[in-house]
Amino acid sequence: MSPRIDALQYANWSEKIFRQMREGGVDAVHVTITYHENFRETVLNIEAWNRWFERFPGLIFQGFGAEDIDLAQRTGRTAIYFGAQNPSCIEDDIGLVEVLHRLGLRFMQLTYNNQSLLASGCYEAEDTGLTRMGREVVAEMNRVGMVIDMSHSGERSTLDAIARSTRPIAITHANPASWHPALRNKSDRVLRALAESGGMLGFSVYPHHLRGGSACTLDAFCTMIARTADLMGIERLGIGTDLCQDQPDSVVDWMRAGRWTKARDYGEGSADNPGFPPMPDWFQGNHDFGQIASGLRALGMAPGEVAAVMGGNWARFLAEAFRPARTLQREAAQ
Amino acid sequence: MSPRIDALQYANWSEKIFRQMREGGVDAVHVTITYHENFRETVLNIEAWNRWFERFPGLIFQGFGAEDIDLAQRTGRTAIYFGAQNPSCIEDDIGLVEVLHRLGLRFMQLTYNNQSLLASGCYEAEDTGLTRMGREVVAEMNRVGMVIDMSHSGERSTLDAIARSTRPIAITHANPASWHPALRNKSDRVLRALAESGGMLGFSVYPHHLRGGSACTLDAFCTMIARTADLMGIERLGIGTDLCQDQPDSVVDWMRAGRWTKARDYGEGSADNPGFPPMPDWFQGNHDFGQIASGLRALGMAPGEVAAVMGGNWARFLAEAFRPARTLQREAAQ
């Protein structure tokens, strides 16, 4: 049976949520462990995760390689893969890519809305494309086997990363802008380039990325997935819910404003609607993960295609993406 | 064939030295990566090692488990295991034990000459034994599978660590004080307690630990090993040369004084003899590792015993010591 994989969550982790992952049959999750944190702060977040792993070994464990998805399925637990939404965790030090990879970081966004040392975010007026350091870091991520994630990046930077990366990249949590023209959603041009390079798109359930916001129906969401299959090919599609289950609104403030502004930044929200938007009624949390599969089946999608979108495609992609070039080198030396 | 293992070196690493490791048939080395460095500084040292591994994959690779000693033998390379001579790398944060273990730290001294947050060093007038944090860190090191090393610790702290640790500990680089009464060498009481608990002693070739210093003969050194076998049992003995090959004297100043004093501390040296002492003529570097085996054979030690002291004993000890309790837990959950 294909695994079920969620390619992006940033929940307020708890035993309740880990149990709901089991309820929803979520075999693997890419979890955000850091936004604007520097390296030492990111390590503190890893330490907090190590305590979760120690407390709930029957529910979750840390994923390092793609084989841990199989292990999760065999043992009825959820494999947790670490990711960074912003490269502040590597500071200005390319050596931290390998160090964080060793600690389990398997995804890193090159930007989070703003300009970073590596590339431009989707909220910047000017998009530099990959910077000098950005090009170096892309090569280093390629080498160690860390997925380049451009979910929050600008158009030019994203196209640049697709072109420069020697391995397929991912947009773990976004939807097509042609369906819902949010700044965070992606143009058909980007989606086509992503698909042609063997990359993956994870569909987001975050209301600001949905046509109709919190009121978006399951049918509308699943129809959007089917349309995107026409554009990108079904094998390039997965889920990346962007679920921020049980997070207080103070967390969305940190996500948006970090330490880069003294003013309040509303990101995808607004002064009228500054907090986390309510999730659609058909996706309230991890226990609802199977709802998406039901919605796809209800559209008449073939079972094999549903399984591919629900996680089979991510599993195939990650089996390649997580394999370090270094391992190959080490094997060659034997 | 038994592997050859050196349980402590802190050389000024270079391609030359890595080639001499091969020449001397050294299959595995515990290398010091940090003395007084804090966590971030220690990570910078790991980054420097990552570059060595990337540059010389045909000569060295990072060891994580004991099976990497076999891999080293099979592939004609040297497995490099990281260690800390002082616990400053974990700062005041017990979570860093697991983080550094993940990065490959496999040995940590609880003290380096002075009082630490964990225990007392061998140069302190008062020895507290394990502190409150020290007892917690010992349990955590036991859990993750990091070797407790008491080479530079005081007598009471060492006995305390032997008693409190649920797994055998090591003194990776020291000699019996009964042979040469240096503060860094160990009393028969400590050596007996170490042996009874299943721990290991690595014999040091650092001149300040040798009777006669730099003039100590190979025969005298090997005779001391044979005498210690009478006290501890041959299976508790290995080599830990404390080799500081090619290091400038500025490094011994850092080792001794770190940032804890504005004055100059001479450690085992003196104002007359402040730098690194010259190594004995029979042990000038890694290429001479086999000299010790020759010396032991010349004494009439049986070939099996020579092989055990040269690395077989360390290999057996490390196979147990490196196995994380966490792995057992994870396997149990499957």
PDB file of C-alpha atoms in Angstrom, chain B residues 81-200:
ATOM      1  CA  TYR B  81      35.592   9.141  15.691  1.00  0.00           C
ATOM      2  CA  PHE B  82      34.959  12.530  17.278  1.00  0.00           C
ATOM      3  CA  GLY B  83      35.564  13.284  20.931  1.00  0.00           C
ATOM      4  CA  ALA B  84      35.554  16.259  23.288  1.00  0.00           C
ATOM      5  CA  GLN B  85      38.211  16.703  25.964  1.00  0.00           C
ATOM      6  CA  ASN B  86      35.993  19.003  27.978  1.00  0.00           C
ATOM      7  CA  PRO B  87      32.207  19.327  28.269  1.00  0.00           C
ATOM      8  CA  SER B  88      32.168  23.039  27.381  1.00  0.00           C
ATOM      9  CA  CYS B  89      30.723  21.960  24.024  1.00  0.00           C
ATOM     10  CA  ILE B  90      27.418  21.079  25.712  1.00  0.00           C
ATOM     11  CA  GLU B  91      27.416  24.402  27.593  1.00  0.00           C
ATOM     12  CA  ASP B  92      24.732  24.160  30.285  1.00  0.00           C
ATOM     13  CA  ASP B  93      22.341  22.292  27.987  1.00  0.00           C
ATOM     14  CA  ILE B  94      21.873  18.555  28.433  1.00  0.00           C
ATOM     15  CA  GLY B  95      19.975  18.409  25.121  1.00  0.00           C
ATOM     16  CA  LEU B  96      23.266  19.047  23.351  1.00  0.00           C
ATOM     17  CA  VAL B  97      24.495  15.575  24.364  1.00  0.00           C
ATOM     18  CA  GLU B  98      22.073  13.961  21.921  1.00  0.00           C
ATOM     19  CA  VAL B  99      22.620  16.674  19.308  1.00  0.00           C
ATOM     20  CA  LEU B 100      26.402  16.249  19.396  1.00  0.00           C
ATOM     21  CA  HIS B 101      26.006  12.489  19.448  1.00  0.00           C
ATOM     22  CA  ARG B 102      23.992  12.783  16.253  1.00  0.00           C
ATOM     23  CA  LEU B 103      26.838  14.829  14.787  1.00  0.00           C
ATOM     24  CA  GLY B 104      29.150  11.965  15.661  1.00  0.00           C
ATOM     25  CA  LEU B 105      30.568  12.866  19.067  1.00  0.00           C
ATOM     26  CA  ARG B 106      31.349   9.470  20.560  1.00  0.00           C
ATOM     27  CA  PHE B 107      33.576  10.391  23.540  1.00  0.00           C
ATOM     28  CA  MET B 108      33.360  13.219  26.038  1.00  0.00           C
ATOM     29  CA  GLN B 109      35.550  13.970  29.031  1.00  0.00           C
ATOM     30  CA  LEU B 110      33.533  15.245  31.948  1.00  0.00           C
ATOM     31  CA  THR B 111      36.407  17.554  32.902  1.00  0.00           C
ATOM     32  CA  TYR B 112      39.642  18.865  31.486  1.00  0.00           C
ATOM     33  CA  ASN B 113      42.035  19.522  34.389  1.00  0.00           C
ATOM     34  CA  ASN B 114      39.712  22.101  36.008  1.00  0.00           C
ATOM     35  CA  GLN B 115      36.299  22.005  37.643  1.00  0.00           C
ATOM     36  CA  SER B 116      33.574  21.794  35.006  1.00  0.00           C
ATOM     37  CA  LEU B 117      29.811  21.960  35.318  1.00  0.00           C
ATOM     38  CA  LEU B 118      29.923  18.161  35.585  1.00  0.00           C
ATOM     39  CA  ALA B 119      32.884  17.118  37.737  1.00  0.00           C
ATOM     40  CA  SER B 120      36.380  18.019  38.953  1.00  0.00           C
ATOM     41  CA  GLY B 121      39.600  17.976  37.006  1.00  0.00           C
ATOM     42  CA  CYS B 122      42.841  16.394  38.168  1.00  0.00           C
ATOM     43  CA  TYR B 123      44.479  19.803  38.812  1.00  0.00           C
ATOM     44  CA  GLU B 124      41.821  21.041  41.259  1.00  0.00           C
ATOM     45  CA  ALA B 125      42.649  21.060  44.983  1.00  0.00           C
ATOM     46  CA  GLU B 126      39.098  19.998  45.827  1.00  0.00           C
ATOM     47  CA  ASP B 127      37.244  17.249  44.022  1.00  0.00           C
ATOM     48  CA  THR B 128      33.448  17.509  44.226  1.00  0.00           C
ATOM     49  CA  GLY B 129      32.806  14.225  42.493  1.00  0.00           C
ATOM     50  CA  LEU B 130      29.968  14.362  39.976  1.00  0.00           C
ATOM     51  CA  THR B 131      27.857  17.497  40.273  1.00  0.00           C
ATOM     52  CA  ARG B 132      24.059  17.536  39.980  1.00  0.00           C
ATOM     53  CA  MET B 133      24.317  18.196  36.251  1.00  0.00           C
ATOM     54  CA  GLY B 134      27.167  15.695  36.029  1.00  0.00           C
ATOM     55  CA  ARG B 135      24.922  12.882  37.217  1.00  0.00           C
ATOM     56  CA  GLU B 136      22.255  13.857  34.678  1.00  0.00           C
ATOM     57  CA  VAL B 137      24.768  14.021  31.838  1.00  0.00           C
ATOM     58  CA  VAL B 138      26.244  10.632  32.750  1.00  0.00           C
ATOM     59  CA  ALA B 139      22.747   9.125  32.453  1.00  0.00           C
ATOM     60  CA  GLU B 140      22.176  10.898  29.142  1.00  0.00           C
ATOM     61  CA  MET B 141      25.546   9.765  27.741  1.00  0.00           C
ATOM     62  CA  ASN B 142      24.641   6.230  28.825  1.00  0.00           C
ATOM     63  CA  ARG B 143      21.329   6.549  26.985  1.00  0.00           C
ATOM     64  CA  VAL B 144      22.633   7.796  23.658  1.00  0.00           C
ATOM     65  CA  GLY B 145      25.829   5.737  23.636  1.00  0.00           C
ATOM     66  CA  MET B 146      28.594   8.275  24.222  1.00  0.00           C
ATOM     67  CA  VAL B 147      31.729   7.087  26.001  1.00  0.00           C
ATOM     68  CA  ILE B 148      32.448   8.788  29.323  1.00  0.00           C
ATOM     69  CA  ASP B 149      36.155   9.605  29.339  1.00  0.00           C
ATOM     70  CA  MET B 150      37.834  10.536  32.647  1.00  0.00           C
ATOM     71  CA  SER B 151      41.397  10.969  31.420  1.00  0.00           C
ATOM     72  CA  HIS B 152      41.786  14.486  32.829  1.00  0.00           C
ATOM     73  CA  SER B 153      39.496  14.096  35.846  1.00  0.00           C
ATOM     74  CA  GLY B 154      40.240  13.984  39.549  1.00  0.00           C
ATOM     75  CA  GLU B 155      40.342  10.756  41.546  1.00  0.00           C
ATOM     76  CA  ARG B 156      37.012  11.122  43.333  1.00  0.00           C
ATOM     77  CA  SER B 157      35.193  12.281  40.208  1.00  0.00           C
ATOM     78  CA  THR B 158      36.612   9.334  38.305  1.00  0.00           C
ATOM     79  CA  LEU B 159      35.568   6.797  40.931  1.00  0.00           C
ATOM     80  CA  ASP B 160      32.167   8.464  41.066  1.00  0.00           C
ATOM     81  CA  ALA B 161      31.718   8.228  37.291  1.00  0.00           C
ATOM     82  CA  ILE B 162      32.743   4.559  37.319  1.00  0.00           C
ATOM     83  CA  ALA B 163      30.213   3.875  40.062  1.00  0.00           C
ATOM     84  CA  ARG B 164      27.332   5.920  38.661  1.00  0.00           C
ATOM     85  CA  SER B 165      27.604   5.082  34.975  1.00  0.00           C
ATOM     86  CA  THR B 166      25.430   2.135  34.016  1.00  0.00           C
ATOM     87  CA  ARG B 167      27.881   1.371  31.212  1.00  0.00           C
ATOM     88  CA  PRO B 168      31.648   0.883  31.420  1.00  0.00           C
ATOM     89  CA  ILE B 169      33.655   4.074  31.034  1.00  0.00           C
ATOM     90  CA  ALA B 170      37.084   4.790  29.606  1.00  0.00           C
ATOM     91  CA  ILE B 171      40.308   6.540  30.430  1.00  0.00           C
ATOM     92  CA  THR B 172      41.407   6.961  26.864  1.00  0.00           C
ATOM     93  CA  HIS B 173      44.878   8.402  27.439  1.00  0.00           C
ATOM     94  CA  ALA B 174      46.814   8.037  30.697  1.00  0.00           C
ATOM     95  CA  ASN B 175      49.270   5.696  32.383  1.00  0.00           C
ATOM     96  CA  PRO B 176      49.519   4.238  35.891  1.00  0.00           C
ATOM     97  CA  ALA B 177      50.683   6.764  38.486  1.00  0.00           C
ATOM     98  CA  SER B 178      52.531   3.930  40.212  1.00  0.00           C
ATOM     99  CA  TRP B 179      54.845   3.840  37.177  1.00  0.00           C
ATOM    100  CA  HIS B 180      55.139   7.619  36.730  1.00  0.00           C
ATOM    101  CA  PRO B 181      53.509   9.833  39.360  1.00  0.00           C
ATOM    102  CA  ALA B 182      52.125  12.586  37.121  1.00  0.00           C
ATOM    103  CA  LEU B 183      48.864  14.223  38.209  1.00  0.00           C
ATOM    104  CA  ARG B 184      47.368  13.030  34.932  1.00  0.00           C
ATOM    105  CA  ASN B 185      48.305   9.399  35.525  1.00  0.00           C
ATOM    106  CA  LYS B 186      45.937   7.161  37.466  1.00  0.00           C
ATOM    107  CA  SER B 187      46.160   5.456  40.848  1.00  0.00           C
ATOM    108  CA  ASP B 188      45.971   1.702  41.153  1.00  0.00           C
ATOM    109  CA  ARG B 189      42.683   2.213  42.992  1.00  0.00           C
ATOM    110  CA  VAL B 190      41.170   3.948  39.964  1.00  0.00           C
ATOM    111  CA  LEU B 191      42.651   1.431  37.540  1.00  0.00           C
ATOM    112  CA  ARG B 192      41.296  -1.506  39.545  1.00  0.00           C
ATOM    113  CA  ALA B 193      37.811   0.042  39.766  1.00  0.00           C
ATOM    114  CA  LEU B 194      37.946   0.794  36.045  1.00  0.00           C
ATOM    115  CA  ALA B 195      38.886  -2.794  35.223  1.00  0.00           C
ATOM    116  CA  GLU B 196      36.301  -4.317  37.556  1.00  0.00           C
ATOM    117  CA  SER B 197      33.543  -2.292  35.907  1.00  0.00           C
ATOM    118  CA  GLY B 198      34.542  -3.412  32.420  1.00  0.00           C
ATOM    119  CA  GLY B 199      36.176  -0.111  31.515  1.00  0.00           C
ATOM    120  CA  MET B 200      39.226   0.530  29.365  1.00  0.00           C
TER     121      MET B 200
END
